Amino acid sequence: MNKIQLSSVSIVGTAQCAVPTNRKDKAQKAFTLIELAIVVIIISILSFLSVVVYEKVYDATAKRDAKTTLSMIRGAEVLYKIDNNTYYSFVTNNEIARGTLRVNVYNSPDWNYTVTSDGISATAVATRMKGSKKDSQIKMDIGSGVIVEEYSW
Protein backbone atom coordinates (compact mmCIF):
# COMPACT_ATOMS: atom_id res chain seq x y z
CA MET A 1 0.00 0.00 0.00
CA ASN A 2 1.33 3.42 -0.97
CA LYS A 3 1.25 6.27 1.44
CA ILE A 4 0.89 9.82 0.23
CA GLN A 5 2.19 12.54 2.45
CA LEU A 6 0.98 16.05 2.12
CA SER A 7 2.95 18.91 3.46
CA SER A 8 2.16 22.55 3.58
CA VAL A 9 3.94 24.68 1.05
CA SER A 10 4.22 28.44 1.27
CA ILE A 11 5.13 30.59 -1.67
CA VAL A 12 6.67 33.94 -1.06
CA GLY A 13 7.18 36.41 -3.90
CA THR A 14 5.66 39.19 -5.95
CA ALA A 15 2.53 38.77 -8.04
CA GLN A 16 2.87 39.56 -11.69
CA CYS A 17 0.07 40.49 -14.04
CA ALA A 18 0.09 39.50 -17.71
CA VAL A 19 -0.09 42.76 -19.65
CA PRO A 20 0.18 42.63 -23.43
CA THR A 21 3.39 44.27 -24.44
CA ASN A 22 3.58 43.63 -28.15
CA ARG A 23 1.24 43.75 -31.17
CA LYS A 24 0.68 40.00 -31.27
CA ASP A 25 -0.81 39.94 -27.77
CA LYS A 26 -3.04 42.95 -28.52
CA ALA A 27 -4.34 41.37 -31.76
CA GLN A 28 -5.35 38.20 -29.95
CA LYS A 29 -7.72 40.15 -27.73
CA ALA A 30 -9.74 41.61 -30.68
CA PHE A 31 -12.19 39.94 -33.08
CA THR A 32 -10.92 39.03 -36.49
CA LEU A 33 -12.65 40.09 -39.67
CA ILE A 34 -13.63 36.49 -40.41
CA GLU A 35 -15.30 36.11 -37.01
CA LEU A 36 -17.31 39.29 -37.58
CA ALA A 37 -18.28 38.17 -41.09
CA ILE A 38 -19.52 34.83 -39.74
CA VAL A 39 -21.65 36.59 -37.14
CA VAL A 40 -23.15 38.88 -39.79
CA ILE A 41 -23.92 35.89 -42.05
CA ILE A 42 -25.63 34.02 -39.21
CA ILE A 43 -27.75 37.05 -38.32
CA SER A 44 -28.68 37.50 -42.00
CA ILE A 45 -29.80 33.88 -42.29
CA LEU A 46 -31.91 34.14 -39.12
CA SER A 47 -33.49 37.37 -40.38
CA PHE A 48 -34.35 35.80 -43.72
CA LEU A 49 -35.93 32.77 -42.04
CA SER A 50 -38.03 34.95 -39.74
CA VAL A 51 -39.35 36.97 -42.72
CA VAL A 52 -40.31 33.76 -44.55
CA VAL A 53 -42.13 32.41 -41.49
CA TYR A 54 -43.89 35.76 -40.98
CA GLU A 55 -45.14 35.77 -44.58
CA LYS A 56 -46.52 32.24 -44.24
CA VAL A 57 -48.31 33.12 -41.00
CA TYR A 58 -49.69 36.33 -42.55
CA ASP A 59 -50.99 34.45 -45.62
CA ALA A 60 -52.63 31.77 -43.47
CA THR A 61 -54.30 34.43 -41.34
CA ALA A 62 -55.52 36.30 -44.42
CA LYS A 63 -57.06 33.13 -45.85
CA ARG A 64 -58.82 32.38 -42.56
CA ASP A 65 -60.13 35.95 -42.56
CA ALA A 66 -61.48 35.50 -46.10
CA LYS A 67 -63.15 32.19 -45.19
CA THR A 68 -64.78 33.81 -42.17
CA THR A 69 -66.05 36.67 -44.33
CA LEU A 70 -67.40 34.19 -46.90
CA SER A 71 -69.25 32.43 -44.07
CA MET A 72 -70.76 35.77 -42.99
CA ILE A 73 -71.82 36.46 -46.58
CA ARG A 74 -73.34 32.96 -46.76
CA GLY A 75 -75.39 33.62 -43.62
CA ALA A 76 -76.65 36.90 -45.03
CA GLU A 77 -77.46 35.25 -48.38
CA VAL A 78 -79.47 32.53 -46.64
CA LEU A 79 -81.50 35.18 -44.78
CA TYR A 80 -81.97 37.13 -48.03
CA LYS A 81 -83.23 33.99 -49.80
CA ILE A 82 -85.72 33.30 -47.01
CA ASP A 83 -87.14 36.82 -47.39
CA ASN A 84 -86.99 37.12 -51.22
CA ASN A 85 -87.01 33.50 -52.45
CA THR A 86 -83.81 34.13 -54.48
CA TYR A 87 -80.14 34.84 -53.86
CA TYR A 88 -78.67 38.32 -54.17
CA SER A 89 -75.81 38.86 -56.63
CA PHE A 90 -73.26 41.61 -56.20
CA VAL A 91 -70.01 42.51 -57.80
CA THR A 92 -68.06 44.70 -55.38
CA ASN A 93 -67.40 45.04 -51.67
CA ASN A 94 -69.19 48.42 -51.72
CA GLU A 95 -72.49 46.73 -52.57
CA ILE A 96 -72.15 44.61 -49.45
CA ALA A 97 -71.36 47.67 -47.38
CA ARG A 98 -74.59 49.38 -48.52
CA GLY A 99 -76.51 46.97 -46.33
CA THR A 100 -78.69 45.05 -48.82
CA LEU A 101 -77.48 41.76 -47.38
CA ARG A 102 -77.47 42.90 -43.75
CA VAL A 103 -73.85 41.87 -43.28
CA ASN A 104 -71.06 44.10 -42.06
CA VAL A 105 -68.04 43.35 -44.26
CA TYR A 106 -65.26 45.86 -43.95
CA ASN A 107 -63.76 47.18 -47.15
CA SER A 108 -60.67 44.99 -47.32
CA PRO A 109 -57.70 46.23 -49.34
CA ASP A 110 -56.47 42.64 -49.78
CA TRP A 111 -59.65 40.77 -50.73
CA ASN A 112 -62.45 41.44 -53.19
CA TYR A 113 -65.70 39.56 -52.57
CA THR A 114 -68.28 38.71 -55.23
CA VAL A 115 -71.41 36.57 -55.36
CA THR A 116 -72.79 35.13 -58.57
CA SER A 117 -76.26 33.66 -58.57
CA ASP A 118 -78.72 32.16 -61.00
CA GLY A 119 -81.54 32.52 -58.45
CA ILE A 120 -81.45 28.86 -57.39
CA SER A 121 -77.81 28.48 -56.41
CA ALA A 122 -75.06 30.95 -55.62
CA THR A 123 -71.30 31.00 -55.31
CA ALA A 124 -69.32 33.46 -53.20
CA VAL A 125 -65.76 34.19 -54.31
CA ALA A 126 -62.96 35.90 -52.41
CA THR A 127 -60.08 37.03 -54.62
CA ARG A 128 -56.87 38.33 -53.13
CA MET A 129 -54.82 40.76 -55.16
CA LYS A 130 -51.10 41.40 -54.71
CA GLY A 131 -50.21 44.41 -56.78
CA SER A 132 -51.90 44.02 -60.14
CA LYS A 133 -52.15 40.22 -60.21
CA LYS A 134 -54.27 37.61 -58.48
CA ASP A 135 -52.63 35.86 -55.57
CA SER A 136 -55.32 33.63 -54.07
CA GLN A 137 -58.93 32.76 -54.72
CA ILE A 138 -61.44 30.96 -52.49
CA LYS A 139 -64.87 29.84 -53.73
CA MET A 140 -67.74 28.84 -51.46
CA ASP A 141 -71.05 27.27 -52.41
CA ILE A 142 -73.68 29.38 -50.65
CA GLY A 143 -76.26 26.59 -50.36
CA SER A 144 -74.00 24.07 -48.63
CA GLY A 145 -71.41 26.41 -47.10
CA VAL A 146 -68.60 24.22 -48.45
CA ILE A 147 -65.37 25.65 -49.84
CA VAL A 148 -65.41 24.29 -53.40
CA GLU A 149 -62.13 25.62 -54.71
CA GLU A 150 -59.06 27.24 -53.25
CA TYR A 151 -56.24 28.49 -55.46
CA SER A 152 -52.92 30.13 -54.81
CA TRP A 153 -50.82 31.46 -57.66
mmCIF file of C-alpha atoms in Angstrom:
data_model
loop_
_atom_site.group_PDB
_atom_site.id
_atom_site.type_symbol
_atom_site.label_atom_id
_atom_site.label_comp_id
_atom_site.label_asym_id
_atom_site.label_seq_id
_atom_site.Cartn_x
_atom_site.Cartn_y
_atom_site.Cartn_z
ATOM 1 C CA MET A 1 0.000 0.000 0.000
ATOM 2 C CA ASN A 2 1.331 3.417 -0.966
ATOM 3 C CA LYS A 3 1.247 6.273 1.444
ATOM 4 C CA ILE A 4 0.892 9.816 0.234
ATOM 5 C CA GLN A 5 2.188 12.540 2.454
ATOM 6 C CA LEU A 6 0.983 16.051 2.121
ATOM 7 C CA SER A 7 2.953 18.908 3.462
ATOM 8 C CA SER A 8 2.156 22.549 3.584
ATOM 9 C CA VAL A 9 3.940 24.682 1.050
ATOM 10 C CA SER A 10 4.222 28.441 1.269
ATOM 11 C CA ILE A 11 5.135 30.595 -1.674
ATOM 12 C CA VAL A 12 6.672 33.937 -1.060
ATOM 13 C CA GLY A 13 7.184 36.410 -3.900
ATOM 14 C CA THR A 14 5.660 39.189 -5.948
ATOM 15 C CA ALA A 15 2.534 38.766 -8.045
ATOM 16 C CA GLN A 16 2.871 39.564 -11.693
ATOM 17 C CA CYS A 17 0.073 40.494 -14.043
ATOM 18 C CA ALA A 18 0.086 39.498 -17.714
ATOM 19 C CA VAL A 19 -0.092 42.761 -19.649
ATOM 20 C CA PRO A 20 0.184 42.631 -23.431
ATOM 21 C CA THR A 21 3.391 44.273 -24.440
ATOM 22 C CA ASN A 22 3.581 43.625 -28.148
ATOM 23 C CA ARG A 23 1.244 43.745 -31.167
ATOM 24 C CA LYS A 24 0.682 39.998 -31.267
ATOM 25 C CA ASP A 25 -0.809 39.938 -27.770
ATOM 26 C CA LYS A 26 -3.040 42.950 -28.523
ATOM 27 C CA ALA A 27 -4.343 41.368 -31.756
ATOM 28 C CA GLN A 28 -5.349 38.198 -29.947
ATOM 29 C CA LYS A 29 -7.724 40.148 -27.728
ATOM 30 C CA ALA A 30 -9.735 41.613 -30.682
ATOM 31 C CA PHE A 31 -12.190 39.938 -33.078
ATOM 32 C CA THR A 32 -10.917 39.029 -36.491
ATOM 33 C CA LEU A 33 -12.649 40.092 -39.674
ATOM 34 C CA ILE A 34 -13.628 36.495 -40.409
ATOM 35 C CA GLU A 35 -15.302 36.109 -37.007
ATOM 36 C CA LEU A 36 -17.314 39.292 -37.575
ATOM 37 C CA ALA A 37 -18.282 38.168 -41.092
ATOM 38 C CA ILE A 38 -19.521 34.825 -39.744
ATOM 39 C CA VAL A 39 -21.652 36.590 -37.136
ATOM 40 C CA VAL A 40 -23.151 38.882 -39.789
ATOM 41 C CA ILE A 41 -23.920 35.895 -42.046
ATOM 42 C CA ILE A 42 -25.634 34.015 -39.207
ATOM 43 C CA ILE A 43 -27.746 37.053 -38.318
ATOM 44 C CA SER A 44 -28.677 37.496 -42.000
ATOM 45 C CA ILE A 45 -29.803 33.875 -42.286
ATOM 46 C CA LEU A 46 -31.905 34.140 -39.120
ATOM 47 C CA SER A 47 -33.488 37.374 -40.377
ATOM 48 C CA PHE A 48 -34.352 35.796 -43.724
ATOM 49 C CA LEU A 49 -35.935 32.770 -42.039
ATOM 50 C CA SER A 50 -38.027 34.951 -39.740
ATOM 51 C CA VAL A 51 -39.345 36.966 -42.717
ATOM 52 C CA VAL A 52 -40.308 33.764 -44.549
ATOM 53 C CA VAL A 53 -42.130 32.412 -41.490
ATOM 54 C CA TYR A 54 -43.892 35.757 -40.976
ATOM 55 C CA GLU A 55 -45.143 35.774 -44.581
ATOM 56 C CA LYS A 56 -46.523 32.241 -44.241
ATOM 57 C CA VAL A 57 -48.314 33.122 -41.002
ATOM 58 C CA TYR A 58 -49.688 36.325 -42.549
ATOM 59 C CA ASP A 59 -50.988 34.452 -45.616
ATOM 60 C CA ALA A 60 -52.628 31.769 -43.475
ATOM 61 C CA THR A 61 -54.298 34.434 -41.338
ATOM 62 C CA ALA A 62 -55.516 36.304 -44.419
ATOM 63 C CA LYS A 63 -57.056 33.126 -45.851
ATOM 64 C CA ARG A 64 -58.816 32.383 -42.556
ATOM 65 C CA ASP A 65 -60.132 35.947 -42.558
ATOM 66 C CA ALA A 66 -61.480 35.503 -46.095
ATOM 67 C CA LYS A 67 -63.154 32.193 -45.193
ATOM 68 C CA THR A 68 -64.781 33.811 -42.168
ATOM 69 C CA THR A 69 -66.051 36.673 -44.327
ATOM 70 C CA LEU A 70 -67.402 34.191 -46.899
ATOM 71 C CA SER A 71 -69.252 32.431 -44.073
ATOM 72 C CA MET A 72 -70.759 35.769 -42.994
ATOM 73 C CA ILE A 73 -71.816 36.464 -46.581
ATOM 74 C CA ARG A 74 -73.335 32.965 -46.761
ATOM 75 C CA GLY A 75 -75.394 33.617 -43.618
ATOM 76 C CA ALA A 76 -76.652 36.901 -45.027
ATOM 77 C CA GLU A 77 -77.459 35.251 -48.383
ATOM 78 C CA VAL A 78 -79.475 32.530 -46.644
ATOM 79 C CA LEU A 79 -81.505 35.175 -44.784
ATOM 80 C CA TYR A 80 -81.967 37.133 -48.034
ATOM 81 C CA LYS A 81 -83.232 33.995 -49.799
ATOM 82 C CA ILE A 82 -85.717 33.301 -47.006
ATOM 83 C CA ASP A 83 -87.141 36.821 -47.395
ATOM 84 C CA ASN A 84 -86.995 37.118 -51.219
ATOM 85 C CA ASN A 85 -87.013 33.497 -52.453
ATOM 86 C CA THR A 86 -83.815 34.133 -54.477
ATOM 87 C CA TYR A 87 -80.141 34.840 -53.858
ATOM 88 C CA TYR A 88 -78.667 38.319 -54.172
ATOM 89 C CA SER A 89 -75.812 38.857 -56.625
ATOM 90 C CA PHE A 90 -73.259 41.606 -56.199
ATOM 91 C CA VAL A 91 -70.009 42.506 -57.799
ATOM 92 C CA THR A 92 -68.060 44.699 -55.382
ATOM 93 C CA ASN A 93 -67.405 45.044 -51.673
ATOM 94 C CA ASN A 94 -69.193 48.419 -51.720
ATOM 95 C CA GLU A 95 -72.490 46.732 -52.572
ATOM 96 C CA ILE A 96 -72.150 44.606 -49.453
ATOM 97 C CA ALA A 97 -71.356 47.671 -47.385
ATOM 98 C CA ARG A 98 -74.590 49.384 -48.517
ATOM 99 C CA GLY A 99 -76.511 46.967 -46.327
ATOM 100 C CA THR A 100 -78.687 45.052 -48.825
ATOM 101 C CA LEU A 101 -77.481 41.756 -47.384
ATOM 102 C CA ARG A 102 -77.474 42.901 -43.746
ATOM 103 C CA VAL A 103 -73.854 41.870 -43.275
ATOM 104 C CA ASN A 104 -71.058 44.104 -42.058
ATOM 105 C CA VAL A 105 -68.040 43.347 -44.257
ATOM 106 C CA TYR A 106 -65.256 45.862 -43.951
ATOM 107 C CA ASN A 107 -63.755 47.184 -47.151
ATOM 108 C CA SER A 108 -60.668 44.986 -47.317
ATOM 109 C CA PRO A 109 -57.702 46.225 -49.344
ATOM 110 C CA ASP A 110 -56.473 42.643 -49.777
ATOM 111 C CA TRP A 111 -59.653 40.773 -50.731
ATOM 112 C CA ASN A 112 -62.449 41.440 -53.186
ATOM 113 C CA TYR A 113 -65.705 39.561 -52.565
ATOM 114 C CA THR A 114 -68.284 38.714 -55.232
ATOM 115 C CA VAL A 115 -71.412 36.568 -55.358
ATOM 116 C CA THR A 116 -72.792 35.128 -58.574
ATOM 117 C CA SER A 117 -76.258 33.661 -58.570
ATOM 118 C CA ASP A 118 -78.725 32.164 -61.003
ATOM 119 C CA GLY A 119 -81.543 32.518 -58.452
ATOM 120 C CA ILE A 120 -81.451 28.857 -57.389
ATOM 121 C CA SER A 121 -77.809 28.484 -56.408
ATOM 122 C CA ALA A 122 -75.060 30.954 -55.616
ATOM 123 C CA THR A 123 -71.303 30.997 -55.305
ATOM 124 C CA ALA A 124 -69.315 33.464 -53.203
ATOM 125 C CA VAL A 125 -65.759 34.189 -54.305
ATOM 126 C CA ALA A 126 -62.962 35.904 -52.412
ATOM 127 C CA THR A 127 -60.078 37.034 -54.622
ATOM 128 C CA ARG A 128 -56.865 38.327 -53.125
ATOM 129 C CA MET A 129 -54.818 40.761 -55.155
ATOM 130 C CA LYS A 130 -51.103 41.405 -54.709
ATOM 131 C CA GLY A 131 -50.213 44.405 -56.781
ATOM 132 C CA SER A 132 -51.898 44.024 -60.143
ATOM 133 C CA LYS A 133 -52.146 40.218 -60.210
ATOM 134 C CA LYS A 134 -54.269 37.607 -58.485
ATOM 135 C CA ASP A 135 -52.626 35.855 -55.570
ATOM 136 C CA SER A 136 -55.322 33.629 -54.072
ATOM 137 C CA GLN A 137 -58.935 32.759 -54.722
ATOM 138 C CA ILE A 138 -61.437 30.959 -52.494
ATOM 139 C CA LYS A 139 -64.874 29.839 -53.731
ATOM 140 C CA MET A 140 -67.738 28.840 -51.457
ATOM 141 C CA ASP A 141 -71.052 27.269 -52.410
ATOM 142 C CA ILE A 142 -73.680 29.378 -50.647
ATOM 143 C CA GLY A 143 -76.257 26.594 -50.358
ATOM 144 C CA SER A 144 -74.000 24.071 -48.631
ATOM 145 C CA GLY A 145 -71.414 26.408 -47.099
ATOM 146 C CA VAL A 146 -68.603 24.222 -48.455
ATOM 147 C CA ILE A 147 -65.370 25.649 -49.843
ATOM 148 C CA VAL A 148 -65.409 24.292 -53.398
ATOM 149 C CA GLU A 149 -62.129 25.622 -54.712
ATOM 150 C CA GLU A 150 -59.055 27.241 -53.246
ATOM 151 C CA TYR A 151 -56.239 28.485 -55.465
ATOM 152 C CA SER A 152 -52.920 30.132 -54.805
ATOM 153 C CA TRP A 153 -50.821 31.463 -57.664
#
